[in-house]
Coordinates of C-alpha atoms in Angstrom, one line a residue:
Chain A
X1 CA 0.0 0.0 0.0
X2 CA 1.3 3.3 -0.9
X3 CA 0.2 7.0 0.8
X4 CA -1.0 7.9 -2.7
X5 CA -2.5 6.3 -6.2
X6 CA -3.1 8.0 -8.8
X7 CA -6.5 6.7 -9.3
X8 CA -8.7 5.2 -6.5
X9 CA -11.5 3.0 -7.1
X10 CA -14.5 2.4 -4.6
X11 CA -16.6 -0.9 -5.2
X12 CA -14.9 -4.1 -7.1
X13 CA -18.0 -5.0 -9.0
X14 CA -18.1 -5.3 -12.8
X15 CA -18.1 -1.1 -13.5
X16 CA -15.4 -1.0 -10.9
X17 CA -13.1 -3.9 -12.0
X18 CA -13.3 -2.4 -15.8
X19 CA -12.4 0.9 -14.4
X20 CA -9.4 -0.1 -12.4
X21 CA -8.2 -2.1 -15.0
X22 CA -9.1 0.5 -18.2
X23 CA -6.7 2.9 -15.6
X24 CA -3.7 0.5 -15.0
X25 CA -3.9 -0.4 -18.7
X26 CA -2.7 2.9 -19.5
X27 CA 0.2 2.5 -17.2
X28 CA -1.0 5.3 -13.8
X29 CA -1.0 3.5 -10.3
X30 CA -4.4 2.3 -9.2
X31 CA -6.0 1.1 -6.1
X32 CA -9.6 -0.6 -5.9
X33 CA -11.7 -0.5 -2.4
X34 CA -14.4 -3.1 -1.6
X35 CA -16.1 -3.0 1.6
X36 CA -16.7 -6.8 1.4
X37 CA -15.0 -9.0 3.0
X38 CA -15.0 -10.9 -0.6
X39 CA -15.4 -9.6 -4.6
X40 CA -18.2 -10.7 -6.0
X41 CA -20.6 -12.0 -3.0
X42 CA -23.1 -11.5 -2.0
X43 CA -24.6 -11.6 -5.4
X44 CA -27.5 -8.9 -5.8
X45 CA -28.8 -9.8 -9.7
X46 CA -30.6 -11.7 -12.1
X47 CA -26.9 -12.3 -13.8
X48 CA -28.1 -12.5 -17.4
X49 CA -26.2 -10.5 -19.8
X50 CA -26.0 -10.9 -23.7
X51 CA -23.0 -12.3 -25.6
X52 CA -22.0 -9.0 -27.3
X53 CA -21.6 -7.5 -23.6
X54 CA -19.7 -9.8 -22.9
X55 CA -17.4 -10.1 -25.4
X56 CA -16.4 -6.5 -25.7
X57 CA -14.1 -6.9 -22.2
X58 CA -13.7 -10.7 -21.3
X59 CA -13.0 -14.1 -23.5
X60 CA -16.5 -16.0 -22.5
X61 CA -15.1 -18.9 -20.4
X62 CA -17.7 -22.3 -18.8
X63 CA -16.3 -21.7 -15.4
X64 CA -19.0 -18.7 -15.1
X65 CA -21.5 -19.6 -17.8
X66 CA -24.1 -21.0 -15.8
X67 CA -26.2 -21.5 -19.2
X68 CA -26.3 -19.8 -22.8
X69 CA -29.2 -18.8 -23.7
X70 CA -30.8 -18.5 -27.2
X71 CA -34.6 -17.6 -26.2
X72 CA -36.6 -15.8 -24.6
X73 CA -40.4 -16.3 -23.5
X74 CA -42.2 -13.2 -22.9
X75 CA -45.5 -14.5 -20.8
X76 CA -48.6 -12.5 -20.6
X77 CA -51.0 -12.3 -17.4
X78 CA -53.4 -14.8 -19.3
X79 CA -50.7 -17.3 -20.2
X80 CA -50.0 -17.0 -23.6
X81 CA -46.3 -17.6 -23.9
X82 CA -44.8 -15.6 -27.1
X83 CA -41.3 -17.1 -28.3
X84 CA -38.5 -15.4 -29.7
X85 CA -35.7 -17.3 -30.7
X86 CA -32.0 -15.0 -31.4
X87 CA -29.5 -17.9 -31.7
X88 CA -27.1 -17.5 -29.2
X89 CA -28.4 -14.4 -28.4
X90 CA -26.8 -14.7 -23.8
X91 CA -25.4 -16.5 -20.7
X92 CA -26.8 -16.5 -17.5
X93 CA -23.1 -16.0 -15.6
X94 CA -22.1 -17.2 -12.2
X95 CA -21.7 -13.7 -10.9
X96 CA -19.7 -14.9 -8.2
X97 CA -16.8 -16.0 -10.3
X98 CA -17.2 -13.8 -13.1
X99 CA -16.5 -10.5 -10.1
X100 CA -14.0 -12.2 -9.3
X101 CA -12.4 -12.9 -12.9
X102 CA -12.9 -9.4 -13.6
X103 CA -11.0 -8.4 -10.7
X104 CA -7.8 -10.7 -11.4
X105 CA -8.0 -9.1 -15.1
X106 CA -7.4 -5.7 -13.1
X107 CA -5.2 -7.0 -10.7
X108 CA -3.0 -8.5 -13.7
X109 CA -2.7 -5.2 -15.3
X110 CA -0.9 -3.9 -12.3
X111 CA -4.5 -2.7 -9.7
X112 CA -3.9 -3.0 -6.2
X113 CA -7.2 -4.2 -4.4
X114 CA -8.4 -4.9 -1.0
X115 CA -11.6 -5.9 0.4
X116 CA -12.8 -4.8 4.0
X117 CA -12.2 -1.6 2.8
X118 CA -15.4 0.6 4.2
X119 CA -15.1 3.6 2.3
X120 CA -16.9 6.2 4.5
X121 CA -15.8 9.6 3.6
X122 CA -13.2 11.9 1.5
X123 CA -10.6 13.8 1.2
X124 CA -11.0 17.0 -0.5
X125 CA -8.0 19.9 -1.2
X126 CA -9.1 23.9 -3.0
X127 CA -12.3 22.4 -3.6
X128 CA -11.3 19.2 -5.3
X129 CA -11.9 15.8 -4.5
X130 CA -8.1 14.4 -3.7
X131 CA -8.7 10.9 -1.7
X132 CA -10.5 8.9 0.5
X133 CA -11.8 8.0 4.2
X134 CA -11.7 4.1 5.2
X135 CA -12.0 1.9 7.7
X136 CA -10.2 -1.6 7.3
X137 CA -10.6 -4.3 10.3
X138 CA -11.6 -1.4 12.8
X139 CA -9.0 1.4 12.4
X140 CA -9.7 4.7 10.3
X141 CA -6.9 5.3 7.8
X142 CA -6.4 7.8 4.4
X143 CA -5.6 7.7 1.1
X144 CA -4.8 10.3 -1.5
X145 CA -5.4 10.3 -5.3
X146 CA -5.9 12.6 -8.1
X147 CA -9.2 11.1 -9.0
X148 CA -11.6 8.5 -7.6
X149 CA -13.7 6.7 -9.6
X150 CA -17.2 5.4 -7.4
X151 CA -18.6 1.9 -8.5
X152 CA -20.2 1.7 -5.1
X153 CA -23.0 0.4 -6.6
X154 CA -26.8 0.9 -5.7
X155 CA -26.4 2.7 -2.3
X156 CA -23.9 4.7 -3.5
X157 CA -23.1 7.7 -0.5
X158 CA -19.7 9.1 -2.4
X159 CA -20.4 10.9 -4.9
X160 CA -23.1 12.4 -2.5
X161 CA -20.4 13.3 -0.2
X162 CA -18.8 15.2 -3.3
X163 CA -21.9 17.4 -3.9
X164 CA -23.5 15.0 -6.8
X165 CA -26.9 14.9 -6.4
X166 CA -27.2 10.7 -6.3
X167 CA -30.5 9.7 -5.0
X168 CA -32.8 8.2 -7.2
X169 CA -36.7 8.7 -6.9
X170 CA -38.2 5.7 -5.2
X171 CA -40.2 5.6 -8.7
X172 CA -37.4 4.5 -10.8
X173 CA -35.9 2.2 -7.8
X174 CA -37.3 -1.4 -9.0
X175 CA -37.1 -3.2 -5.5
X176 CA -36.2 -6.8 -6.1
X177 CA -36.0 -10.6 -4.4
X178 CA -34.8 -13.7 -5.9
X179 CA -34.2 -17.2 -5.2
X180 CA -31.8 -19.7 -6.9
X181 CA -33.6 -22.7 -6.3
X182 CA -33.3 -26.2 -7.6
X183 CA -35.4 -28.6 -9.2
X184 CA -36.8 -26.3 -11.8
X185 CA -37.8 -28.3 -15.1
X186 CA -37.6 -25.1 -17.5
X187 CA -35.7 -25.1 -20.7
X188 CA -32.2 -24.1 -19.9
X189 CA -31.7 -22.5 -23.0
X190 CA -34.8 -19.5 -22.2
X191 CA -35.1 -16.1 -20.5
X192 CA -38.9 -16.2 -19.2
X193 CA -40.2 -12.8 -18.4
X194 CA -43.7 -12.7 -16.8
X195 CA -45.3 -9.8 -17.1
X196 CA -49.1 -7.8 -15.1
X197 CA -50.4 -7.5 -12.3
X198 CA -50.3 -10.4 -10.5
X199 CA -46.7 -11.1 -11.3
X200 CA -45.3 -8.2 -10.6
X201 CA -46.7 -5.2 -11.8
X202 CA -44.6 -1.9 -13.0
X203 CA -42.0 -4.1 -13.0
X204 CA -41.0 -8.1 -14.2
X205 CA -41.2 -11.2 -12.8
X206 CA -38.5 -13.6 -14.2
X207 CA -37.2 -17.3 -14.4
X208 CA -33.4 -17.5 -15.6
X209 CA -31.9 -20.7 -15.9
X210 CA -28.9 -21.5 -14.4
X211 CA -27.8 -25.8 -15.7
X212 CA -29.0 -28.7 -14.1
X213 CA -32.6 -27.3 -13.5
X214 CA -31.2 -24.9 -11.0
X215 CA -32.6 -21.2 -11.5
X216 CA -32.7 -17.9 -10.8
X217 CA -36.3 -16.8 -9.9
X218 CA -37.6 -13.3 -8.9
X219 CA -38.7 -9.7 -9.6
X220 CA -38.6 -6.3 -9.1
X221 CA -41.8 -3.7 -8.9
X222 CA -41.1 -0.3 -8.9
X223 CA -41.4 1.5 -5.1
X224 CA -44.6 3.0 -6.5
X225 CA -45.6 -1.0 -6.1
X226 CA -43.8 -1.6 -3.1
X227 CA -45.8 0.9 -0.8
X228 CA -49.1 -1.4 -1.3
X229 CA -47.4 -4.8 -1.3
X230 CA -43.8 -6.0 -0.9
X231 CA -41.4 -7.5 -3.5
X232 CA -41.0 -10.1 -1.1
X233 CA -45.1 -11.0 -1.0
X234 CA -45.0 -11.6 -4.7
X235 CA -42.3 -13.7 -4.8
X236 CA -44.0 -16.2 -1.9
X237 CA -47.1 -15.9 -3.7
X238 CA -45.3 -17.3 -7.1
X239 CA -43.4 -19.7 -5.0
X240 CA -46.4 -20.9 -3.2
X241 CA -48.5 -22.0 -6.7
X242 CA -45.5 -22.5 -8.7
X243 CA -43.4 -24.4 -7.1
X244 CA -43.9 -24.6 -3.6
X245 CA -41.3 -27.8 -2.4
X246 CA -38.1 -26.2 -4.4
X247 CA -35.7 -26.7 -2.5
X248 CA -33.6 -22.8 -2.0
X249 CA -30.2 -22.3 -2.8
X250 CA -29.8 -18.9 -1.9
X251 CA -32.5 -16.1 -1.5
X252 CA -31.3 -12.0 -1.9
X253 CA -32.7 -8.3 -1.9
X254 CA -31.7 -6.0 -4.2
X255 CA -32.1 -2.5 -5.7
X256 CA -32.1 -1.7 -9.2
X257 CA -32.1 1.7 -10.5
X258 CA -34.1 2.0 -13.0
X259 CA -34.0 5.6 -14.4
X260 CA -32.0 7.9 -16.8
X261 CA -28.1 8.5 -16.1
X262 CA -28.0 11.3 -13.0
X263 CA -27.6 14.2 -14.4
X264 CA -23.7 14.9 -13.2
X265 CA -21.2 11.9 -13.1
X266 CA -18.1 13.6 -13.0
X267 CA -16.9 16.4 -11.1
X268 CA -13.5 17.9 -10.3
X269 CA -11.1 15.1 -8.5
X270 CA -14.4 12.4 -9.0
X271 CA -16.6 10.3 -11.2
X272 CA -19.2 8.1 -10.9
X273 CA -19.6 4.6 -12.6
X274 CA -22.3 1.8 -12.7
X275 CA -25.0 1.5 -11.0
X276 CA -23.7 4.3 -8.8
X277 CA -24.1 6.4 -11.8
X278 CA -27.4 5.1 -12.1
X279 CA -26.0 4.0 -15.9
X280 CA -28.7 0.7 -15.5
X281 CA -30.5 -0.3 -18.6
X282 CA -34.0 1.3 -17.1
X283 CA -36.4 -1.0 -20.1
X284 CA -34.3 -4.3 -18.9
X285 CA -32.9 -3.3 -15.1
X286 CA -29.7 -5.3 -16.9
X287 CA -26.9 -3.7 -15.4
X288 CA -23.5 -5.9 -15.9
X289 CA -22.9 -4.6 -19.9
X290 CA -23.8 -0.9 -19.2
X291 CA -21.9 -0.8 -16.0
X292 CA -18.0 -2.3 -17.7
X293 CA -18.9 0.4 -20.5
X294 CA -18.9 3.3 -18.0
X295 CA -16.1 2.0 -15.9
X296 CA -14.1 1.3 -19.3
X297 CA -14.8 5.1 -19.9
X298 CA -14.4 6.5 -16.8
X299 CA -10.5 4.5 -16.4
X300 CA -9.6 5.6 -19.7
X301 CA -10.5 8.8 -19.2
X302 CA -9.1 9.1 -15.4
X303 CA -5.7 7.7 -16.7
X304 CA -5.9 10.3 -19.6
X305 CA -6.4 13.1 -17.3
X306 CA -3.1 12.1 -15.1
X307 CA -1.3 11.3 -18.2
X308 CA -1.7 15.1 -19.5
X309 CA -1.9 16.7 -16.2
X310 CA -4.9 18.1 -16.5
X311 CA -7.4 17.3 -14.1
X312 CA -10.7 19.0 -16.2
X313 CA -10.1 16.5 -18.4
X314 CA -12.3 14.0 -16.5
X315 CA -15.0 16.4 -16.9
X316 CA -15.4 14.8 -20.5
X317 CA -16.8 11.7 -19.5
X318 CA -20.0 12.9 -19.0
X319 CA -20.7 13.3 -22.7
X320 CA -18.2 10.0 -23.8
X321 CA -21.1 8.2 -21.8
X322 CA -23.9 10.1 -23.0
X323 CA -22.6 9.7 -26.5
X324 CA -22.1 5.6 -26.2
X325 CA -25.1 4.6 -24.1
X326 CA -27.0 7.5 -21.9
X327 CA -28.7 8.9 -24.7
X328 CA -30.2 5.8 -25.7
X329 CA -31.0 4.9 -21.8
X330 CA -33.0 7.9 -22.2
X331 CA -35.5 6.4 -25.3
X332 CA -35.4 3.2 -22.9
X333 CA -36.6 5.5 -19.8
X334 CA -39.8 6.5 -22.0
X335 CA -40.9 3.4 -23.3
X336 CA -40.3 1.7 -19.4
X337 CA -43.2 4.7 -18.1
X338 CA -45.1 3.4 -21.2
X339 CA -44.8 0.0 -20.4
X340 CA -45.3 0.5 -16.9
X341 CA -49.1 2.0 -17.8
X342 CA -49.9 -0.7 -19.7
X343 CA -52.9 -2.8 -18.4
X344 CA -53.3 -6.9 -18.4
X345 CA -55.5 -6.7 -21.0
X346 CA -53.4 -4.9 -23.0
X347 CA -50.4 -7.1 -22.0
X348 CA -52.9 -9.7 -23.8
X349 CA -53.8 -8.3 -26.7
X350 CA -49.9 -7.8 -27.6
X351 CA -49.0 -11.5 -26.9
X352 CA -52.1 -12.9 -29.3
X353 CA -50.9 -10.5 -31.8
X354 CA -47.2 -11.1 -31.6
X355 CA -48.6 -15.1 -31.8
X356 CA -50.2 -14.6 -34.8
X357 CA -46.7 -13.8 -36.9
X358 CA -45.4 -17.3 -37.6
X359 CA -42.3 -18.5 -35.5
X360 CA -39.3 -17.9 -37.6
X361 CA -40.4 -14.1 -38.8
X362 CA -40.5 -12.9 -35.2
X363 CA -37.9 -10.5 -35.2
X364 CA -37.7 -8.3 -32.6
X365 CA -38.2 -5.3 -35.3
X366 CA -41.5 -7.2 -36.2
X367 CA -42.5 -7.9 -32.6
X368 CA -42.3 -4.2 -31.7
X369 CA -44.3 -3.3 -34.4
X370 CA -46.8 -5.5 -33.4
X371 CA -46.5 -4.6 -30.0
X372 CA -47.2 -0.4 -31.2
X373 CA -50.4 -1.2 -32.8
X374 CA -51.7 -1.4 -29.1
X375 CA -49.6 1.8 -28.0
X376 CA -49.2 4.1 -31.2
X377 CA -47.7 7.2 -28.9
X378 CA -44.4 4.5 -27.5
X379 CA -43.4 4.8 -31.8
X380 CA -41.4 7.5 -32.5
X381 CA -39.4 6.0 -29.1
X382 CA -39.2 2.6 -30.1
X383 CA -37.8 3.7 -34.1
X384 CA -35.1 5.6 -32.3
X385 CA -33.8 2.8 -30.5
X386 CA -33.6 0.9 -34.0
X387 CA -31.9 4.0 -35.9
X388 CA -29.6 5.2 -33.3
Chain B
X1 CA -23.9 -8.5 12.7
X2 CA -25.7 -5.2 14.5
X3 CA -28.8 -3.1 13.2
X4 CA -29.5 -0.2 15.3
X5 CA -30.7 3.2 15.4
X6 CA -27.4 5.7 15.8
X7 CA -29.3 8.5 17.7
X8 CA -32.1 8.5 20.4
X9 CA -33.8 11.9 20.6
X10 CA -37.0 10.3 20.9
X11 CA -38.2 11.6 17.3
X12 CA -37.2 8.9 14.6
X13 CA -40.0 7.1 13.7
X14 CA -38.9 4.7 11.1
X15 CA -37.1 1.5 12.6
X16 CA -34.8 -1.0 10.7
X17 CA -36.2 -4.3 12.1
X18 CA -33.1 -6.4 13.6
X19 CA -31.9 -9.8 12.1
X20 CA -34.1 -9.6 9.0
X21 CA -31.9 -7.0 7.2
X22 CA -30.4 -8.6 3.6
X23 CA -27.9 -5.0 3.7
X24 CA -28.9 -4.8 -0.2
X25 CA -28.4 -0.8 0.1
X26 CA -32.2 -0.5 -1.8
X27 CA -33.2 2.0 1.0
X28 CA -29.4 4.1 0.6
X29 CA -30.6 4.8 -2.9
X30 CA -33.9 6.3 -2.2
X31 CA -32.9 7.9 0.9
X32 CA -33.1 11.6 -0.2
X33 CA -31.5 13.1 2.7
X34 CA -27.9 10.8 3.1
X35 CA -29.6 9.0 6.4
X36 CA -28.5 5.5 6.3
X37 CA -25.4 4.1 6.4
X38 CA -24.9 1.0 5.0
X39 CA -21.5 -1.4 6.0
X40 CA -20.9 -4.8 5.0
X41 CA -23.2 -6.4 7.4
X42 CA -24.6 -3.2 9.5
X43 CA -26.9 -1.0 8.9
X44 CA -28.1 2.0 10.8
X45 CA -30.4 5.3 10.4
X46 CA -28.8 8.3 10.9
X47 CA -31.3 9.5 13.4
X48 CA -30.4 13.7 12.9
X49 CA -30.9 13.7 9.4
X50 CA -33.9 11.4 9.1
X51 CA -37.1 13.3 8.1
X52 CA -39.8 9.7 8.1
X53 CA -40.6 10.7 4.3
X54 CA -41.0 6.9 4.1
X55 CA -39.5 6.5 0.9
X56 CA -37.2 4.0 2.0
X57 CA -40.4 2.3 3.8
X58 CA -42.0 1.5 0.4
X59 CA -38.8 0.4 -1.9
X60 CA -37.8 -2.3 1.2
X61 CA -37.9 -5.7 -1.1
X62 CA -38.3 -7.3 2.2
X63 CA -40.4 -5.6 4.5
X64 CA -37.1 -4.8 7.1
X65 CA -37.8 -1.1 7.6
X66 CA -41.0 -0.2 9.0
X67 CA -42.9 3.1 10.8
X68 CA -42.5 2.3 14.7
X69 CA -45.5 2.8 17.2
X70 CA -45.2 6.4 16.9
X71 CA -44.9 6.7 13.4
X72 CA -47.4 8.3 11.4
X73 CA -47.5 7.4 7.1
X74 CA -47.6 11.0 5.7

């Protein structure tokens, strides 16, 4: 451990891991915090992710592919299943390894890490952030850098502390339980997404295989939801009729922020990354892809700025982000509050529609087209997606 | 593991409900006014600085944080 790095990163998930290695990479001295005592657990998500995002930062390896997936079931609240088959379109991960792979690929580009780090506050010098507060096994300590990077996920307090205005409106927070449980006959090839009111309404309910018949089952229902009835009571009540002698692996509470990029993620001496960012998918709540594009930003752009001396330089990274992914998390945002409005019956109608295209012309450019005959105002938003 | 409430003036009115807590940091999101403090297996309201706008009350996934017998929904 040295007095001072030249990048500090808080939080060793996947937006931090990409960061501290994106900042080694270009050869400035970097040290990543986690306040756990390991990387990677507990495991807060659904831990699906498509091949592409994958792809663009690690070599796909069967150690943490828990299954590849090639289709997805969309189910509506009457049970009509629509199938969409996009080849090998995923992998379900084993989050627990995959953090932790991520993490080595930091460490082996020259990152310094250590967990039981409990980032609580920072350091700041002529109005600049310039280090961090910790506490590792009970004693306070310090350490300077010219920028820190915060991937402290979810219930972020940093960038807070820096005078970024973080919280997120309990709207756009999807609160969210799952179980990995065993015993699940479902194809282990398929995402299922259940969708309405009885599942889990403003919000999904969803079954992700995980090989052998284990699989990941939950939801999340926006906090709108959560003041009548509790993530919690409608995964029971699934449990309960669907499957009530599974046996439980491992159950888990989450947030996921489900809203537009905040407003500010950088500012002088900090930036913000992943779901501390709130840089979340808000149509999908898929966070893993979105979250190792920011961090691969935000490292680049840290180590640039130390490279050239000039600390305004991480003030860029706003619009790098905005440019590769927040401006189209913003078209996601709107068709999420349409979707969100959107009745049982409508849910319905779209699914016998969608059914009626035969099997093997069900793009997803057809399915959304079908899906806007019952919600003509979500098309100029849903044609942006396809043309940006 | 330890939940408890930092401060005792009397006043706070929401209550983290001991042993159930999954420390998933849902509640530090929504919390508009930086009142919870969130460690690797403690959590704790920051009694000063809490003003009971229930927000983290309603995005609980598990039902851990709850109005007390004072506490009055707004």
């Amino acid at each position: 451990m040295k007095p001072e790095y030249d990048i500090i990163v808080v939080g060793a998930g996947p937006a931090g891991s990409i960061a501290a290695r994106f900042a080694a990479e270009h050869g400035v001295s970097v040290l990543m915090l986690e306040k756990d005592r390991d990387v990677g657990y507990p495991v807060r998500c659904g831990e699906a992710i498509s091949k592409a995002g994958v792809e663009e930062f690690i070599e796909p390896d069967p150690k943490w592919i828990a299954a590849t997936i090639s289709k997805f079931s969309f189910n509506a609240p009457d049970s009509t299943e629509v199938v969409l088959d996009f080849g090998e379109a995923g992998y379900v991960l084993e989050r627990r390894i995959f953090d932790y792979e991520l993490a080595r690929t930091a460490a082996n580009a020259g990152a310094e890490i250590l967990t039981r780090a409990y980032v609580n506050g920072l350091l700041f010098e002529n109005g600049k952030v310039a280090g961090v507060k910790y506490e590792y096994r009970g004693e306070q300590k310090e350490v300077r850098a010219k920028v820190v990077i915060a991937a402290d996920g979810v219930e972020s307090r940093v960038g807070r502390w820096a005078g970024l205005k973080t919280h997120i409106d309990f709207r756009d927070m999807e609160s969210a339980v799952q179980v990995t449980a065993a015993n699940i006959p479902v194809d282990q090839n398929t995402l299922y997404f259940y969708f309405g009111q009885e599942y889990a309404p403003q919000g999904y309910f969803w079954i992700f295989p995980k090989g052998n018949n284990k699989a990941n089952i939950g939801l999340g229902v926006s906090g709108l939801i959560g003041k009548k009835k509790s993530a919690l009571s409608f995964l029971n009540n699934f449990m309960e009729k669907y499957y009530p002698s599974a046996p439980i692996l491992t159950s888990i509470a989450g947030g996921v922020p489900c809203s537009i990029t905040l407003d500010k993620i950088s500012a002088p001496g900090i930036m913000l990354t992943g779901d501390a960012a709130r840089q979340v998918n808000p149509l999908s709540g898929g966070g893993i892809a979105s979250g190792m594009i920011g961090g691969s930003i935000a490292g680049r752009i840290a180590a640039e700025s130390v490279k050239m001396n000039k600390p305004d330089h991480i003030l860029t990274y706003d619009k790098a982000w905005h440019d590769r992914l927040g401006k189209r998390h913003e078209i996601f945002d709107r068709i999420k509050n349409g979707i969100y409005n959107f009745s049982d019956e409508k849910f319905n109608n779209i699914a016998h529609a969608i059914n009626k295209i035969p099997f093997e012309k069900r793009t997803l450019g057809k399915v959304f087209t079908t899906a806007l005959i019952n919600q003509p105002s979500l098309i100029v938003d849903v044609a942006k997606v396809f043309v940006v | 593991m330890s939940i408890y409430r930092e401060a005792k003036n009397g006043k706070l009115m929401i209550d983290i409900l001991p042993d159930k807590c999954d420390f998933c940091g849902c509640c530090v999101g929504v919390c508009p006014e930086d009142a919870i403090e969130l460690k690797e297996a403690e959590i704790f309201i920051i009694d000063p600085r809490c003003t009971s706008c229930a927000k983290c009350v309603w995005s609980c996934p598990i039902e851990v944080i709850k109005f007390n017998k004072e506490g009055v929904l707004k």
